[in-house]
Amino acid sequence: YTILSKVHSDRNVYPSAGVLFVHVLEREYFKGEFPPYPKPGEVSNDPITFNTNLMGYPDRPGWLRYIQRTPYSDGVLYGSPTVENVGKPTIIEITAYNRRTFETARHNLIINIMSAEDFPLPYQAEFFIRNMNVEEMLASEVLGDFLGAVKNVWQPERLNAINITSALDRGGRVPLPINDMKEGVYVMVGADVPFSSCLREVENPQNQLRCSQEMEPVITCDKKFRTQFHIDWCKISLVDNTKQVSTFQEVIRGEGILPDGGEYKPPSDSLKSRDYYSDFLITLAVPSAIALVLFLILAYVMCCRREGVEKRNMQTPDIQLVHHSAIQKSTKELRDMSKNREMAWPLSTLPVFHPVTGELLPALRADSLENSSL
């Protein structure tokens, strides 16, 4: 059910719709098409990258993905073909780039999608494996071990790998480069029998409560996966297509004749004149009148309602007014007197020492200010 093929020129492959398709682009094949190293006998290990696109288009079909981790690893085309492309050959152009010599080699991969009689399988389960990257999971031996473990738990007659998706394509974060952390992979498988009791344990209320508290649920068959695959049972998805009710509603088609609505009457070409005077009054005159009234009210309150000095003096006792008047007169007389007073230049009254003999000189007086020299 999983198709693995190597790179060949104009290779034809025949995947089935709805079944996982894997195509490996091997670097060893393309090394023979690039010139060797200058020294004879030297083993070439050129970095080679691949570019894949649908013939005539810049990108691949929506169902087909491509991954190559480093230029020194093989590239992988993988995906699940759709039923819409059955019978239509899909030509994928594969271009290999030699990063040492900058030469290229091109091959065509012709994908002929076949219809599967037993697809779609009614019971589908999607597992999230935390300790795997997508290119590791696409390896035939690893995928075979996982399908064997699922078959041992599920016991179906037919079991297919439907699709593989990286956790980064589902909005996951890039893992930290410590402790060899993996990005995680979603693997969807389909079977022809109902889900086993082990898979149904995820739907128990106790396990749902543990998942809501970010705790690992208790699954009896987890030990059959734990040796190689670490499954996040809180992210498992079980889909039973036999219980899904179709929401398609049959379209009732009529005779194709519209009901008679009379003759069509287009609007007149001549427009009537419109008077905008009332609009002017509403938009400009009315707000201006309201603003003027408010301004007059404010001016009356601020200017015409003042108490004034006379009203204040009438409400003040006479003795308080006399004291206040006397204080003002005295303050004014003192200020006038201080302006008319003649003041001499301030003199120091501290003793002064002679700079040569060191004798103590008498303090300067106002009468000897003009004749003194210091």
XYZ file of C-alpha atoms in Angstrom:
374
model
C 0.000 0.000 0.000
C 2.971 2.328 0.497
C 4.778 2.859 -2.794
C 8.543 3.332 -2.571
C 10.491 4.071 -5.754
C 13.910 5.308 -6.740
C 14.811 8.127 -9.072
C 14.945 7.258 -12.755
C 14.662 9.320 -15.897
C 11.007 9.717 -16.880
C 9.896 7.195 -14.314
C 6.236 6.161 -14.194
C 4.689 5.418 -10.809
C 1.154 4.261 -10.035
C -0.028 5.344 -6.577
C -3.568 4.758 -5.325
C -5.909 7.579 -4.365
C -6.145 8.050 -0.641
C -3.072 5.900 0.127
C 0.282 7.286 1.246
C 2.728 7.786 -1.631
C 6.484 8.057 -1.006
C 9.130 8.730 -3.651
C 12.820 8.916 -2.669
C 15.254 11.167 -4.579
C 18.602 9.431 -4.056
C 21.788 11.476 -4.278
C 23.815 8.444 -5.376
C 21.865 8.275 -8.607
C 22.617 11.887 -9.562
C 26.294 11.710 -8.648
C 26.967 9.816 -11.889
C 25.595 12.681 -13.956
C 27.920 15.296 -12.493
C 31.659 15.496 -13.303
C 33.965 13.844 -10.739
C 36.634 15.518 -8.682
C 39.832 16.597 -10.514
C 41.927 13.955 -8.766
C 41.212 10.431 -10.042
C 40.117 7.886 -7.522
C 38.822 10.483 -5.063
C 35.386 9.769 -3.661
C 32.920 12.554 -4.485
C 30.511 13.777 -1.857
C 29.082 16.865 -3.476
C 26.234 18.716 -1.770
C 23.157 18.161 -3.923
C 19.756 19.798 -3.512
C 16.544 19.174 -5.414
C 13.785 21.356 -6.763
C 10.422 19.779 -7.597
C 7.511 21.373 -9.425
C 4.534 20.452 -11.549
C 5.352 20.769 -15.235
C 4.345 24.237 -16.371
C 3.845 25.529 -12.819
C 6.226 26.918 -10.186
C 5.071 24.637 -7.358
C 3.894 21.103 -6.708
C 0.270 19.902 -6.469
C -1.452 20.618 -3.196
C -1.401 16.997 -2.035
C 2.323 16.477 -2.704
C 5.016 17.600 -0.231
C 8.789 17.559 -0.432
C 11.468 17.511 2.255
C 15.256 17.362 2.306
C 16.903 18.050 5.627
C 20.483 18.754 4.414
C 22.283 18.848 1.013
C 23.972 15.592 2.021
C 20.722 13.655 2.575
C 18.203 12.227 0.131
C 15.085 14.134 -0.807
C 11.616 12.667 -0.326
C 8.361 13.359 -2.146
C 5.349 12.226 -0.150
C 1.632 12.811 0.137
C -1.808 11.313 -0.272
C -3.265 11.586 -3.808
C -6.815 12.812 -4.130
C -9.720 11.201 -5.922
C -10.118 14.232 -8.196
C -6.802 13.451 -9.931
C -7.614 9.816 -10.737
C -6.832 9.019 -14.364
C -4.942 12.281 -14.941
C -1.162 11.859 -15.252
C 0.753 14.318 -13.097
C 4.228 15.155 -14.429
C 6.679 16.368 -11.771
C 9.906 17.999 -12.916
C 12.844 17.083 -10.672
C 15.903 19.322 -10.933
C 19.095 18.384 -9.076
C 21.635 21.120 -8.242
C 25.286 20.337 -7.577
C 26.380 22.977 -5.085
C 30.076 22.405 -5.871
C 30.038 22.679 -9.677
C 26.701 24.554 -10.027
C 25.546 22.069 -12.663
C 22.019 20.749 -12.918
C 20.302 17.565 -14.016
C 16.594 17.248 -14.760
C 14.291 14.234 -14.739
C 10.553 13.795 -15.029
C 8.396 11.764 -12.683
C 5.043 10.749 -14.169
C 2.480 10.001 -11.437
C -0.511 7.997 -12.649
C -3.070 8.026 -9.828
C -5.192 4.902 -9.694
C -8.530 4.467 -7.962
C -8.698 2.182 -4.928
C -11.757 -0.019 -4.663
C -11.564 -0.366 -0.883
C -11.014 3.343 -0.262
C -11.950 5.286 1.687
C -11.764 2.977 4.665
C -14.577 3.881 7.082
C -12.538 3.948 10.308
C -9.618 6.372 10.433
C -7.293 7.181 13.317
C -4.639 9.880 13.435
C -1.710 9.451 15.838
C 0.788 12.084 16.940
C 4.287 10.641 17.404
C 6.503 12.975 19.405
C 9.916 11.340 18.957
C 10.007 11.284 15.153
C 10.756 13.656 12.309
C 8.839 13.344 9.067
C 11.786 12.003 7.033
C 12.470 9.388 9.708
C 8.858 8.275 9.687
C 8.793 8.009 5.900
C 11.456 5.299 5.946
C 9.902 2.003 4.914
C 11.180 0.008 7.907
C 10.051 2.613 10.464
C 6.619 3.033 8.876
C 6.279 -0.735 8.644
C 7.050 -1.127 12.363
C 4.429 1.481 13.228
C 1.755 -0.136 11.066
C 2.601 -3.474 12.644
C 2.111 -2.060 16.131
C -1.206 -0.488 15.111
C -2.370 -3.723 13.538
C -1.473 -5.627 16.701
C -3.638 -3.246 18.764
C -6.493 -2.778 16.286
C -6.679 -6.250 14.651
C -8.128 -5.133 11.282
C -8.265 -7.111 8.074
C -7.086 -4.164 5.945
C -4.871 -1.386 7.259
C -3.537 1.481 5.146
C -1.318 4.464 5.852
C -3.349 7.369 4.522
C -1.168 10.394 5.168
C 1.832 11.692 7.102
C 2.117 15.339 8.143
C 4.851 17.149 10.018
C 3.845 18.957 13.197
C 5.355 22.135 11.735
C 2.707 22.060 8.999
C 0.030 21.990 11.718
C 1.288 25.116 13.453
C 3.821 23.438 15.722
C 6.989 25.143 16.897
C 10.504 24.351 15.769
C 12.107 22.241 18.535
C 15.143 23.443 20.429
C 18.468 21.955 19.269
C 19.049 20.233 22.604
C 18.706 16.631 23.703
C 18.025 15.606 20.083
C 14.459 16.905 20.245
C 12.107 16.042 17.365
C 9.431 18.102 15.658
C 6.746 15.383 15.820
C 4.696 13.680 13.104
C 0.964 13.123 12.534
C 0.260 9.713 10.991
C -3.235 8.880 9.728
C -4.181 5.235 9.196
C -7.425 3.646 8.032
C -8.988 0.254 8.755
C -12.122 -1.685 7.881
C -13.177 -2.683 11.432
C -14.374 -0.498 14.326
C -11.904 0.925 16.785
C -10.583 -1.420 19.447
C -11.267 -0.981 23.137
C -7.707 0.194 23.668
C -8.140 3.107 21.271
C -11.521 3.923 22.822
C -9.874 4.370 26.230
C -8.888 7.881 25.185
C -12.563 8.896 25.262
C -13.003 7.902 28.932
C -13.922 10.815 31.241
C -10.916 10.068 33.473
C -8.494 10.297 30.571
C -10.214 13.403 29.209
C -9.800 15.035 32.625
C -6.119 14.098 32.716
C -5.623 15.554 29.246
C -7.299 18.804 30.285
C -4.849 18.978 33.204
C -1.907 18.359 30.822
C -1.318 14.922 32.323
C -0.636 11.753 30.371
C -3.685 9.480 30.150
C -3.612 5.837 31.176
C -3.741 3.630 28.051
C -3.314 -0.129 28.418
C -1.806 -0.674 24.964
C 0.698 2.171 25.186
C 3.492 -0.255 26.088
C 3.217 -1.834 22.629
C 4.262 1.510 21.098
C 6.529 2.851 23.830
C 9.549 0.780 22.831
C 9.968 2.746 19.591
C 7.192 5.348 19.307
C 6.154 7.905 21.922
C 2.515 8.649 21.157
C 0.669 11.661 22.551
C -2.662 10.020 23.329
C -4.300 13.359 24.094
C -3.928 14.347 20.418
C -5.277 11.158 18.871
C -8.222 11.635 16.540
C -10.765 8.879 15.825
C -13.099 9.381 12.855
C -15.976 7.003 12.114
C -17.231 7.785 8.618
C -20.137 5.336 8.965
C -21.844 7.599 11.508
C -21.388 10.870 9.682
C -24.636 12.224 8.325
C -24.529 13.788 4.921
C -25.430 17.463 4.968
C -26.013 17.638 1.217
C -29.411 19.003 0.291
C -30.953 18.173 -3.024
C -31.408 21.196 -5.211
C -34.935 21.578 -6.571
C -34.667 22.904 -10.082
C -37.493 24.941 -11.594
C -38.602 25.470 -15.158
C -36.017 28.156 -15.720
C -38.619 30.884 -16.397
C -38.769 33.950 -14.172
C -42.203 35.130 -12.997
C -43.778 37.996 -14.891
C -43.052 41.231 -13.075
C -44.412 43.671 -15.647
C -42.545 45.966 -17.942
C -39.265 47.451 -16.875
C -39.451 51.162 -16.190
C -36.054 52.836 -16.005
C -35.621 56.013 -13.956
C -36.123 59.369 -15.667
C -33.105 61.111 -17.166
C -34.215 64.574 -15.968
C -33.575 65.202 -12.263
C -35.652 67.657 -10.252
C -33.973 70.643 -8.629
C -33.594 70.426 -4.894
C -33.724 73.258 -2.339
C -30.803 73.085 0.098
C -31.873 76.069 2.238
C -33.436 73.913 4.927
C -30.321 71.722 4.995
C -28.217 74.846 5.499
C -30.327 75.978 8.434
C -30.142 72.600 10.097
C -26.386 72.105 9.671
C -25.081 75.670 10.257
C -27.659 78.134 11.527
C -29.102 76.042 14.356
C -25.730 75.105 15.936
C -24.532 78.712 15.584
C -27.648 80.039 17.334
C -27.222 77.574 20.204
C -23.539 78.553 20.578
C -24.476 82.282 20.663
C -27.077 81.740 23.396
C -24.591 79.826 25.512
C -22.000 82.588 25.034
C -24.457 85.273 26.179
C -25.374 83.255 29.278
C -21.720 82.815 30.167
C -20.969 86.520 29.631
C -23.863 87.523 31.887
C -22.683 85.208 34.636
C -19.063 86.366 34.439
C -19.611 90.114 34.005
C -23.028 91.106 35.357
C -23.101 88.930 38.446
C -19.913 90.182 40.079
C -20.212 91.400 43.710
C -17.605 94.197 43.468
C -15.581 96.083 46.108
C -18.516 98.180 47.402
C -20.601 95.136 48.267
C -17.609 93.574 49.978
C -17.007 96.723 52.106
C -20.682 96.876 53.039
C -20.555 93.321 54.412
C -17.282 93.936 56.372
C -17.363 95.416 59.970
C -16.157 99.016 60.326
C -13.450 98.243 62.899
C -11.920 95.648 60.536
C -11.868 98.166 57.724
C -10.163 100.754 59.985
C -7.456 98.268 61.011
C -6.895 97.263 57.436
C -6.634 100.893 56.299
C -4.183 101.714 59.099
C -1.962 98.785 58.178
C -1.934 99.833 54.531
C -0.992 103.446 55.449
C 1.802 102.373 57.742
C 3.225 100.018 55.149
C 3.171 102.754 52.553
C 4.976 105.241 54.869
C 7.714 102.720 55.666
C 8.288 102.045 51.979
C 8.499 105.790 51.240
C 10.955 106.313 54.055
C 13.181 103.463 52.910
C 13.387 104.912 49.418
C 14.499 108.378 50.650
C 17.120 107.092 53.156
C 20.772 107.657 52.235
C 22.942 104.677 53.025
C 26.769 104.630 53.086
C 28.813 101.846 51.537
C 28.991 98.880 53.963
C 32.359 98.646 55.756
C 33.977 95.660 57.387
C 34.330 95.827 61.136
C 36.627 92.823 61.425
C 40.298 93.385 62.383
C 42.774 93.460 59.524
C 46.407 92.230 59.687
C 49.287 94.074 58.020
C 50.478 91.967 55.083
C 54.192 92.614 55.922
C 54.562 93.180 59.666
C 51.551 91.191 60.746
C 50.425 93.931 63.124
C 46.742 94.273 63.929
C 45.300 97.344 62.227
C 42.220 99.204 63.498
C 38.900 98.706 61.759
C 38.059 101.019 58.877
C 35.903 104.002 59.616
C 33.588 105.871 57.357
C 35.546 109.111 57.785
C 38.843 107.510 56.741
C 37.402 105.548 53.813
C 38.663 108.025 51.200
C 42.230 108.296 52.640
C 42.795 104.651 53.405
C 44.721 102.307 51.174
C 44.848 98.614 51.757
